[in-house]
Every structure is written in C-alpha cells, then in structure tokens.
C-alpha cells in the first residue's frame, strides 16, 4: 500500500506493514475536513449519549454554541464548560484541575471546540479518565489535532506528555477560514518547520543510525508541498488553500501517531521555539503562537545547516534558507527573530542551549559535537542583530 496516495479521510483506523519494517497504526475513528463538516458531529457521536463540550470564551462564540445546540437537537445529553481568559488560555495545572472538577462523572465522550490549548487539555483528560474525545477545530494553527501527545505547561515549563489519539477530528473549513490571520500564519509556520524537522531526522539516521521511515517522511513532505503550492490563497482565506493547510496539519499529526512520537514533525526548529516560549513564560511574559516561532526557527535552522555543511559536507539534501524565508515573506508572516520580539542575548543563548530541551539528535547537537556551534551562533546572531 502506498500511504502517500491515500486520502486523509481514509487514514482512519488504519494499520499497515511498512517497507521500513514496522507496522504503522492510526487509531482515529473519523476525520472530516470540508466545508460544513460540523454537521457530521452527531453522526460520529452515535455510540455515545452523555456529551461534555469544552470551549473557551472565544471558541464558544465562534462555534461552541452552535455545536451544543446541534447536539441537543439530535437528542444528546449535553453539559459544557467554558474557560474564561482575557489573554491566552494556558494549558497548565490550574486549567486541568478546572476541567476535572467540571467533568460530569457519567460523561461518555468529551468534545473540545478550539485549537491547540483546548485540544491539549481535552486529550490529557481523555487519556487520564479513559473517556474518548473529539476535537472540533476552530483554527488551522498547529499540527496537534491528530497527534497523540499533549504539550502542557507544568511548573511553568513546557513538557510533552504521551496521551491518546482523538476519537474524531472535525475541521470545518467554513469556520477555519475565518480564524485570526496570526493563527493562519502559525499553522503555515508549523508546516514549514517540517523542512528542517525531516532533515534532522534524516541526518540522525545517517549519523547515528536512528530508525527512519522513508514512507512517513514522504507523506509529510507531500502534504507540506501541497500547502506550499496553495500559499498565495492562505492569507486571502481561499477555501482550497485553507483546506490544504489544515490537511497538512492533520497529516503531520497522523504521521507522528504512525511513528509513535513527534520525530517526523519536530526537530531543532521546535527546540528553538520551545526555548523562546519557556524564556517568556519564566518572565511571566506573553509569547508568540507556537507555529509563528517554529516558522522563524525553521529559517534559523536552515541557516545553521548551511554553515555546518560548509564546514563539513553533510552528504544529505539540506534546506535552502532563502527559500524558507521567501515563503514566509510571501505569506506576510514574521521571518526573523527580531520580528517576534526575541532579544539578542536570548537568541544567541537559544542556539547554544536549545538542544538540551530534549535528547533528540538534530543539527544543533551535530554542530556542537563538531565544535562549531558557538561560532555558528555568533555568525547567525550577528546576521540578525547588526
Ligand atoms: Zn514505515
Ligand atoms: Zn509544532
């Protein structure tokens, strides 16, 4: 079976023997990406009766009210909880506790209506309470909808927890196309990050013999390419462009599920983004949308690839930083650390220390092992902070 030719809605409950020698599996029961797909929700929820809907004060207005009314009309017993926040809702101990307190004990299924934070909170509660959850996406802003991990802020630092697949993912392009522009930029940035995450995975395979799957890498690459081909339509909110963006984000999540961790979708560009985010959190400051930082991180890591490759040929295809930068420029999204408020010292230190965020082999670690990371950090920092 050629997984790269399978349509997204057929990637549900899929299990196949791959040429990499492993069996890949997706536990998602339903995926619906189309105009008006919210109407499929009652159908997907047929095996359940008591539904607990989770929204925040923004997503409640955008889609939550509609979802609750739709389910009540169809005879479901619906209870709900709405998080109230003036800025970003933080997926931390407080939010998790709030959700546990509000969760009715007879809940059959949780329906999250939102994007990254609501999805991460619902997934964690679903995992811990053994209750399936469905996500109704409200913004194409990150690739976590179909994955199995929950990045949470615990003790003011970002930690990623293994959790579960959603039971179903609903991505209604009529709703997604109206998401704030920054969230569209973030979604594209998270996809663009695959340019460097896939290269890191390949590099690690070549240098350290880490397991690698050509098929899954090709699957993610194909989804990214389709999204890049539709780049011009994203900021114009054209339905086809929004559809290819959200499909790429969901495929990236499915790919992580196939591998069993985030390797295909997260490399050094994510480590930089996490470093910047943790730095802001530790000072009690607001941070950028995850995908916006990842997009910038991807440009920076592409530059690093270039420098390392000049010092010692890596023998693999490496990303072209001007190509990556150009795509962000065409979209109108931030492309440099200055544009997203990263100070010179934080930026310099992030290149030196982001590899400590998790023990994953990336170009940052390789440059460090070659003894050229400091010089590269100085060079890239002086390029931006003249
Ligand atoms: Zn494989
Ligand atoms: Zn990401």
CSV table of C-alpha atoms and ligand atoms in Angstrom, one decimal:
chain,number,residue,atom,x,y,z
A,1,UNK,CA,0.0,0.0,0.0
A,2,UNK,CA,1.3,3.5,-0.9
A,3,UNK,CA,0.2,5.6,2.1
A,4,UNK,CA,1.2,8.8,0.3
A,5,UNK,CA,-1.6,8.3,-2.2
A,6,UNK,CA,-4.3,7.7,0.4
A,7,UNK,CA,-6.8,10.5,1.0
A,8,UNK,CA,-6.8,11.9,4.5
A,9,UNK,CA,-10.4,10.7,5.4
A,10,UNK,CA,-9.2,7.2,4.7
A,11,UNK,CA,-6.3,7.4,7.2
A,12,UNK,CA,-8.7,6.4,10.0
A,13,UNK,CA,-8.3,3.2,11.9
A,14,UNK,CA,-5.5,2.3,9.5
A,15,UNK,CA,-2.9,-0.3,10.2
A,16,UNK,CA,-0.2,-1.3,7.6
A,17,UNK,CA,3.1,-3.1,7.3
A,18,UNK,CA,5.6,-0.6,6.0
A,19,UNK,CA,8.8,-1.1,4.0
A,20,UNK,CA,10.7,0.3,7.0
A,21,UNK,CA,10.0,-2.9,8.7
A,22,UNK,CA,7.5,-1.6,11.2
A,23,UNK,CA,3.7,-1.7,11.5
A,24,UNK,CA,2.2,1.8,11.5
A,25,UNK,CA,-1.2,2.4,13.0
A,26,UNK,CA,-3.7,5.3,13.3
A,27,UNK,CA,-6.3,5.0,16.0
A,28,UNK,CA,-8.5,7.9,14.8
A,29,UNK,CA,-12.0,6.7,14.0
A,30,UNK,CA,-13.2,9.7,11.9
A,31,UNK,CA,-11.6,12.6,10.1
A,32,UNK,CA,-13.8,15.2,8.3
A,33,UNK,CA,-12.2,18.1,6.6
A,34,UNK,CA,-14.7,20.0,4.4
A,35,UNK,CA,-17.0,23.0,4.2
A,36,UNK,CA,-19.8,22.5,6.8
A,37,UNK,CA,-18.2,19.3,8.3
A,38,UNK,CA,-19.6,20.3,11.8
A,39,UNK,CA,-22.8,18.7,10.7
A,40,UNK,CA,-21.1,15.3,10.8
A,41,UNK,CA,-20.6,15.6,14.5
A,42,UNK,CA,-23.9,13.9,15.6
A,43,UNK,CA,-23.2,11.0,13.2
A,44,UNK,CA,-19.7,10.5,14.7
A,45,UNK,CA,-21.1,10.6,18.2
A,46,UNK,CA,-23.7,8.0,17.6
A,47,UNK,CA,-22.3,5.4,20.0
A,48,UNK,CA,-22.4,7.9,22.9
A,49,UNK,CA,-25.2,9.6,24.9
A,50,UNK,CA,-23.7,11.9,27.5
A,51,UNK,CA,-21.5,14.6,25.9
A,52,UNK,CA,-19.3,17.1,27.7
A,53,UNK,CA,-18.4,20.1,25.5
A,54,UNK,CA,-15.3,22.1,26.3
A,55,UNK,CA,-14.9,25.6,24.9
A,56,UNK,CA,-13.2,28.9,25.8
A,57,UNK,CA,-14.9,32.3,25.7
A,58,UNK,CA,-13.7,32.9,22.1
A,59,UNK,CA,-14.4,29.5,20.6
A,60,UNK,CA,-17.8,29.3,22.4
A,61,UNK,CA,-19.0,32.2,20.3
A,62,UNK,CA,-17.3,31.1,17.1
A,63,UNK,CA,-18.6,27.5,17.1
A,64,UNK,CA,-19.3,26.2,20.6
A,65,UNK,CA,-22.9,27.5,20.9
A,66,UNK,CA,-23.7,26.0,17.5
A,67,UNK,CA,-22.2,22.6,18.5
A,68,UNK,CA,-24.2,22.5,21.7
A,69,UNK,CA,-27.4,23.4,20.0
A,70,UNK,CA,-26.8,20.9,17.2
A,71,UNK,CA,-26.2,18.0,19.7
A,72,UNK,CA,-29.2,18.9,21.9
A,73,UNK,CA,-31.4,19.0,18.8
A,74,UNK,CA,-30.2,15.5,18.0
A,75,UNK,CA,-31.1,14.2,21.5
A,76,UNK,CA,-27.7,14.0,23.2
A,77,UNK,CA,-27.5,14.9,26.9
A,78,UNK,CA,-25.1,17.8,26.8
A,79,UNK,CA,-23.2,19.5,29.5
A,80,UNK,CA,-20.4,22.0,28.9
A,81,UNK,CA,-17.6,24.0,30.4
A,82,UNK,CA,-16.3,27.3,29.1
A,83,UNK,CA,-12.9,28.6,30.1
A,84,UNK,CA,-12.7,32.3,30.6
A,85,UNK,CA,-9.5,34.2,29.9
A,86,UNK,CA,-8.6,37.7,28.8
A,87,UNK,CA,-5.4,36.7,27.0
A,88,UNK,CA,-4.1,33.2,26.1
A,89,UNK,CA,-5.6,30.3,28.0
A,90,UNK,CA,-2.6,28.4,29.4
A,91,UNK,CA,-2.8,24.6,29.4
A,92,UNK,CA,-1.4,24.3,33.0
A,93,UNK,CA,-2.3,22.5,36.3
A,94,UNK,CA,-5.0,25.1,37.0
A,95,UNK,CA,-6.8,24.5,33.7
A,96,UNK,CA,-6.5,20.7,34.0
A,97,UNK,CA,-7.9,20.9,37.6
A,98,UNK,CA,-10.8,23.1,36.4
A,99,UNK,CA,-11.7,20.6,33.7
A,100,UNK,CA,-11.6,17.6,36.1
A,101,UNK,CA,-13.9,19.4,38.6
A,102,UNK,CA,-16.4,20.3,35.8
A,103,UNK,CA,-16.3,16.9,34.1
A,104,UNK,CA,-19.6,15.1,34.9
A,105,UNK,CA,-18.9,11.6,36.2
A,106,UNK,CA,-21.2,10.0,33.7
A,107,UNK,CA,-19.5,11.5,30.6
A,108,UNK,CA,-19.3,9.2,27.6
A,109,UNK,CA,-17.4,11.5,25.3
A,110,UNK,CA,-15.6,14.8,25.5
A,111,UNK,CA,-16.0,17.3,22.6
A,112,UNK,CA,-13.3,20.0,22.6
A,113,UNK,CA,-14.1,23.1,20.5
A,114,UNK,CA,-11.0,25.1,19.9
A,115,UNK,CA,-7.4,24.9,18.8
A,116,UNK,CA,-4.1,24.0,20.5
A,117,UNK,CA,-4.8,24.6,24.1
A,118,UNK,CA,-8.4,23.2,24.2
A,119,UNK,CA,-7.1,20.2,22.2
A,120,UNK,CA,-4.2,19.5,24.6
A,121,UNK,CA,-6.3,19.8,27.7
A,122,UNK,CA,-9.1,17.6,26.4
A,123,UNK,CA,-6.6,15.0,25.2
A,124,UNK,CA,-4.9,14.8,28.6
A,125,UNK,CA,-8.2,14.5,30.5
A,126,UNK,CA,-9.4,11.9,27.9
A,127,UNK,CA,-6.2,9.9,28.5
A,128,UNK,CA,-6.3,10.0,32.2
A,129,UNK,CA,-10.0,9.4,32.6
A,130,UNK,CA,-10.3,6.8,29.8
A,131,UNK,CA,-13.1,8.8,28.0
A,132,UNK,CA,-12.7,9.3,24.2
A,133,UNK,CA,-12.6,12.8,22.9
A,134,UNK,CA,-13.4,14.6,19.7
A,135,UNK,CA,-11.9,17.8,18.6
A,136,UNK,CA,-13.8,20.4,16.5
A,137,UNK,CA,-11.0,22.6,15.2
A,138,UNK,CA,-11.5,26.4,15.2
A,139,UNK,CA,-8.2,27.4,13.7
A,140,UNK,CA,-5.6,25.8,11.4
A,141,UNK,CA,-2.9,26.9,13.8
A,142,UNK,CA,-0.9,23.9,14.8
A,143,UNK,CA,-0.4,20.2,13.9
A,144,UNK,CA,-1.5,18.7,17.2
A,145,UNK,CA,-5.1,17.8,16.3
A,146,UNK,CA,-4.4,14.3,15.1
A,147,UNK,CA,-1.4,13.5,17.2
A,148,UNK,CA,-1.1,11.5,20.4
A,149,UNK,CA,0.9,13.9,22.6
A,150,UNK,CA,-0.2,16.8,24.8
A,151,UNK,CA,2.3,19.7,25.3
A,152,UNK,CA,1.4,21.3,28.7
A,153,UNK,CA,2.8,24.0,30.9
A,154,UNK,CA,3.6,22.3,34.1
A,155,UNK,CA,5.5,24.2,36.9
A,156,UNK,CA,6.0,27.0,34.4
A,157,UNK,CA,7.9,24.9,31.9
A,158,UNK,CA,6.7,23.2,28.7
A,159,UNK,CA,6.5,19.4,29.0
A,160,UNK,CA,5.2,17.0,26.4
A,161,UNK,CA,3.1,14.1,27.7
A,162,UNK,CA,2.2,10.9,25.8
A,163,UNK,CA,-1.6,10.7,25.6
A,164,UNK,CA,-4.1,9.4,23.1
A,165,UNK,CA,-5.5,9.8,19.6
A,166,UNK,CA,-8.7,11.8,19.3
A,167,UNK,CA,-11.7,9.6,18.5
A,168,UNK,CA,-12.6,12.0,15.7
A,169,UNK,CA,-11.3,15.3,14.2
A,170,UNK,CA,-13.7,17.7,12.6
A,171,UNK,CA,-12.2,20.6,10.6
A,172,UNK,CA,-14.9,22.7,9.1
A,173,UNK,CA,-13.2,25.0,6.6
A,174,UNK,CA,-16.1,27.5,6.8
A,175,UNK,CA,-15.0,28.1,10.4
A,176,UNK,CA,-11.2,27.7,9.9
A,177,UNK,CA,-11.0,30.2,7.1
A,178,UNK,CA,-12.2,33.0,9.5
A,179,UNK,CA,-9.5,32.3,12.1
A,180,UNK,CA,-7.3,35.3,13.0
A,181,UNK,CA,-4.6,35.9,10.5
A,182,UNK,CA,-1.9,35.2,13.0
A,183,UNK,CA,-3.3,31.7,13.5
A,184,UNK,CA,-3.2,31.0,9.8
A,185,UNK,CA,0.5,32.2,9.8
A,186,UNK,CA,1.1,30.0,12.8
A,187,UNK,CA,-0.3,26.9,11.0
A,188,UNK,CA,1.8,27.5,8.0
A,189,UNK,CA,4.9,28.1,10.2
A,190,UNK,CA,4.3,24.7,11.9
A,191,UNK,CA,4.1,23.1,8.5
A,192,UNK,CA,7.2,24.9,7.2
A,193,UNK,CA,9.0,23.5,10.3
A,194,UNK,CA,8.9,20.1,8.6
A,195,UNK,CA,11.6,21.3,6.1
A,196,UNK,CA,14.1,21.2,9.0
A,197,UNK,CA,12.5,18.5,11.2
A,198,UNK,CA,12.6,16.0,8.3
A,199,UNK,CA,16.2,16.9,7.5
A,200,UNK,CA,17.1,16.5,11.2
A,201,UNK,CA,15.5,13.0,11.2
A,202,UNK,CA,17.4,12.1,8.1
A,203,UNK,CA,20.7,13.5,9.5
A,204,UNK,CA,20.2,11.5,12.6
A,205,UNK,CA,19.5,8.3,10.6
A,206,UNK,CA,22.7,8.9,8.6
A,207,UNK,CA,25.0,9.8,11.5
A,208,UNK,CA,23.6,7.9,14.5
A,209,UNK,CA,21.7,5.1,12.7
A,210,UNK,CA,18.4,6.2,14.3
A,211,UNK,CA,15.3,4.5,12.9
A,212,UNK,CA,13.9,6.4,9.9
A,213,UNK,CA,10.9,5.8,7.6
A,214,UNK,CA,11.0,7.0,4.0
A,215,UNK,CA,7.3,6.4,3.6
A,216,UNK,CA,6.2,8.6,6.5
A,217,UNK,CA,8.8,11.3,5.6
A,218,UNK,CA,7.3,11.3,2.0
A,219,UNK,CA,3.8,11.5,3.4
A,220,UNK,CA,4.7,14.6,5.4
A,221,UNK,CA,6.6,16.1,2.5
A,222,UNK,CA,3.8,15.7,0.1
A,223,UNK,CA,1.3,17.4,2.5
A,224,UNK,CA,3.8,20.2,3.0
A,225,UNK,CA,4.3,20.7,-0.7
A,226,UNK,CA,0.5,20.8,-1.4
A,227,UNK,CA,0.3,23.5,1.3
A,228,UNK,CA,3.2,25.5,-0.2
A,229,UNK,CA,1.6,25.2,-3.7
A,230,UNK,CA,-1.5,26.9,-2.2
A,231,UNK,CA,0.5,29.5,-0.3
A,232,UNK,CA,-1.0,32.6,-2.1
A,233,UNK,CA,-4.5,31.7,-1.1
A,234,UNK,CA,-3.9,31.3,2.6
A,235,UNK,CA,-3.9,35.0,3.6
A,236,UNK,CA,-6.8,35.5,1.2
A,237,UNK,CA,-8.7,32.8,3.1
A,238,UNK,CA,-9.4,30.9,-0.1
A,239,UNK,CA,-11.2,27.6,0.8
A,240,UNK,CA,-8.8,25.3,-1.2
A,241,UNK,CA,-5.7,26.9,0.4
A,242,UNK,CA,-7.2,26.7,3.9
A,243,UNK,CA,-8.2,23.1,3.2
A,244,UNK,CA,-4.6,22.1,2.1
A,245,UNK,CA,-3.2,23.9,5.2
A,246,UNK,CA,-5.5,22.0,7.7
A,247,UNK,CA,-5.0,18.7,5.8
A,248,UNK,CA,-1.2,19.1,6.1
A,249,UNK,CA,-1.5,19.9,9.8
A,250,UNK,CA,-3.7,16.8,10.4
A,251,UNK,CA,-1.4,14.6,8.2
A,252,UNK,CA,1.5,15.7,10.3
A,253,UNK,CA,-0.3,14.7,13.4
A,254,UNK,CA,-1.3,11.3,11.9
A,255,UNK,CA,2.4,10.8,10.9
A,256,UNK,CA,3.5,11.4,14.5
A,257,UNK,CA,1.0,8.8,15.5
A,258,UNK,CA,2.3,6.3,12.9
A,259,UNK,CA,5.8,6.7,14.3
A,260,UNK,CA,4.8,6.8,17.9
A,261,UNK,CA,6.4,10.1,18.7
A,262,UNK,CA,6.9,13.6,17.2
A,263,UNK,CA,10.1,12.8,15.3
A,264,UNK,CA,8.8,13.5,11.8
A,265,UNK,CA,7.3,16.8,12.8
A,266,UNK,CA,9.6,18.3,15.4
A,267,UNK,CA,13.3,19.0,15.2
A,268,UNK,CA,15.7,21.8,16.1
A,269,UNK,CA,13.3,24.5,14.9
A,270,UNK,CA,10.8,23.3,17.5
A,271,UNK,CA,13.6,23.2,20.2
A,272,UNK,CA,14.3,26.9,19.4
A,273,UNK,CA,10.6,27.7,19.5
A,274,UNK,CA,10.2,25.9,22.9
A,275,UNK,CA,13.3,27.7,24.3
A,276,UNK,CA,11.8,31.1,23.4
A,277,UNK,CA,8.5,30.1,24.8
A,278,UNK,CA,9.9,28.9,28.1
A,279,UNK,CA,12.0,32.0,28.3
A,280,UNK,CA,8.9,34.2,28.0
A,281,UNK,CA,7.0,32.0,30.5
A,282,UNK,CA,9.7,32.2,33.1
A,283,UNK,CA,9.5,36.0,32.9
A,284,UNK,CA,5.7,36.0,33.0
A,285,UNK,CA,5.6,37.5,29.5
A,286,UNK,CA,3.3,36.6,26.6
A,287,UNK,CA,4.8,34.5,23.9
A,288,UNK,CA,4.1,34.1,20.2
A,289,UNK,CA,1.8,31.5,18.7
A,290,UNK,CA,3.8,28.2,18.6
A,291,UNK,CA,3.8,27.9,14.8
A,292,UNK,CA,4.9,31.5,14.3
A,293,UNK,CA,8.0,30.8,16.4
A,294,UNK,CA,8.5,27.5,14.6
A,295,UNK,CA,8.4,29.2,11.2
A,296,UNK,CA,11.2,31.6,12.3
A,297,UNK,CA,13.0,28.7,13.9
A,298,UNK,CA,13.0,26.9,10.6
A,299,UNK,CA,14.7,29.8,8.8
A,300,UNK,CA,17.4,30.0,11.6
A,301,UNK,CA,18.0,26.2,11.5
A,302,UNK,CA,18.2,26.3,7.7
A,303,UNK,CA,21.0,28.9,8.0
A,304,UNK,CA,22.7,26.7,10.5
A,305,UNK,CA,22.5,23.7,8.1
A,306,UNK,CA,24.2,25.9,5.5
A,307,UNK,CA,27.1,26.9,7.9
A,308,UNK,CA,27.7,23.4,9.1
A,309,UNK,CA,27.6,22.0,5.6
A,310,UNK,CA,30.2,24.5,4.5
A,311,UNK,CA,32.5,23.4,7.4
A,312,UNK,CA,31.9,19.7,6.8
A,313,UNK,CA,29.8,18.2,4.0
A,314,UNK,CA,26.7,16.5,5.5
A,315,UNK,CA,26.1,14.3,2.5
A,316,UNK,CA,22.3,14.8,2.5
A,317,UNK,CA,19.9,17.3,0.9
A,318,UNK,CA,19.9,20.4,3.2
A,319,UNK,CA,17.2,23.1,3.4
A,320,UNK,CA,17.7,26.4,1.5
A,321,UNK,CA,17.2,29.2,4.0
A,322,UNK,CA,16.3,31.8,1.4
A,323,UNK,CA,13.6,29.5,0.0
A,324,UNK,CA,12.2,29.1,3.6
A,325,UNK,CA,12.5,32.8,4.3
A,326,UNK,CA,10.9,33.6,1.0
A,327,UNK,CA,7.8,31.5,1.7
A,328,UNK,CA,7.2,33.4,5.0
A,329,UNK,CA,7.8,36.7,3.2
A,330,UNK,CA,5.2,35.8,0.5
A,331,UNK,CA,2.7,34.9,3.2
A,332,UNK,CA,3.3,38.1,5.1
A,333,UNK,CA,4.3,36.1,8.3
A,334,UNK,CA,7.3,37.0,10.5
A,335,UNK,CA,10.5,35.5,9.3
A,336,UNK,CA,13.2,36.8,11.7
A,337,UNK,CA,13.7,36.6,15.5
A,338,UNK,CA,13.6,40.4,15.7
A,339,UNK,CA,10.1,40.5,14.2
A,340,UNK,CA,8.8,38.2,17.0
A,341,UNK,CA,10.4,40.1,19.9
A,342,UNK,CA,13.4,37.8,20.7
A,343,UNK,CA,16.2,39.8,22.2
A,344,UNK,CA,19.8,39.3,21.0
A,345,UNK,CA,21.0,37.5,24.2
A,346,UNK,CA,18.0,35.2,24.3
A,347,UNK,CA,18.6,34.4,20.6
A,348,UNK,CA,22.3,33.7,21.0
A,349,UNK,CA,21.7,31.5,24.1
A,350,UNK,CA,18.9,29.6,22.4
A,351,UNK,CA,21.2,28.4,19.6
A,352,UNK,CA,23.7,27.2,22.2
A,353,UNK,CA,21.3,25.6,24.6
A,354,UNK,CA,18.0,24.7,22.8
A,355,UNK,CA,19.4,21.2,22.1
A,356,UNK,CA,19.1,20.5,25.9
A,357,UNK,CA,15.3,20.8,25.7
A,358,UNK,CA,15.1,17.1,24.7
A,359,UNK,CA,17.6,14.4,24.0
A,360,UNK,CA,16.9,14.3,20.2
A,361,UNK,CA,19.7,14.4,17.7
A,362,UNK,CA,19.5,17.5,15.5
A,363,UNK,CA,21.8,19.8,13.6
A,364,UNK,CA,22.2,21.8,16.8
A,365,UNK,CA,23.7,18.7,18.5
A,366,UNK,CA,25.7,17.8,15.5
A,367,UNK,CA,27.2,21.3,15.3
A,368,UNK,CA,28.0,21.1,19.0
A,369,UNK,CA,29.8,17.7,18.6
A,370,UNK,CA,31.8,19.2,15.7
A,371,UNK,CA,32.8,22.0,17.9
A,372,UNK,CA,31.4,24.7,15.6
A,373,UNK,CA,28.1,25.6,17.4
A,374,UNK,CA,29.5,28.7,19.2
A,375,UNK,CA,31.0,30.1,16.0
A,376,UNK,CA,27.8,29.4,14.1
A,377,UNK,CA,25.7,31.0,16.9
A,378,UNK,CA,27.9,34.2,16.7
A,379,UNK,CA,27.6,34.3,13.0
A,380,UNK,CA,23.8,33.9,12.8
A,381,UNK,CA,23.2,36.3,15.7
A,382,UNK,CA,25.3,39.0,14.1
A,383,UNK,CA,23.4,38.4,10.8
A,384,UNK,CA,20.2,39.4,12.5
A,385,UNK,CA,21.3,41.8,15.3
A,386,UNK,CA,23.7,44.1,13.3
B,1,LIG,ZN1,7.5,3.0,7.9
B,2,LIG,ZN1,4.7,22.2,16.1
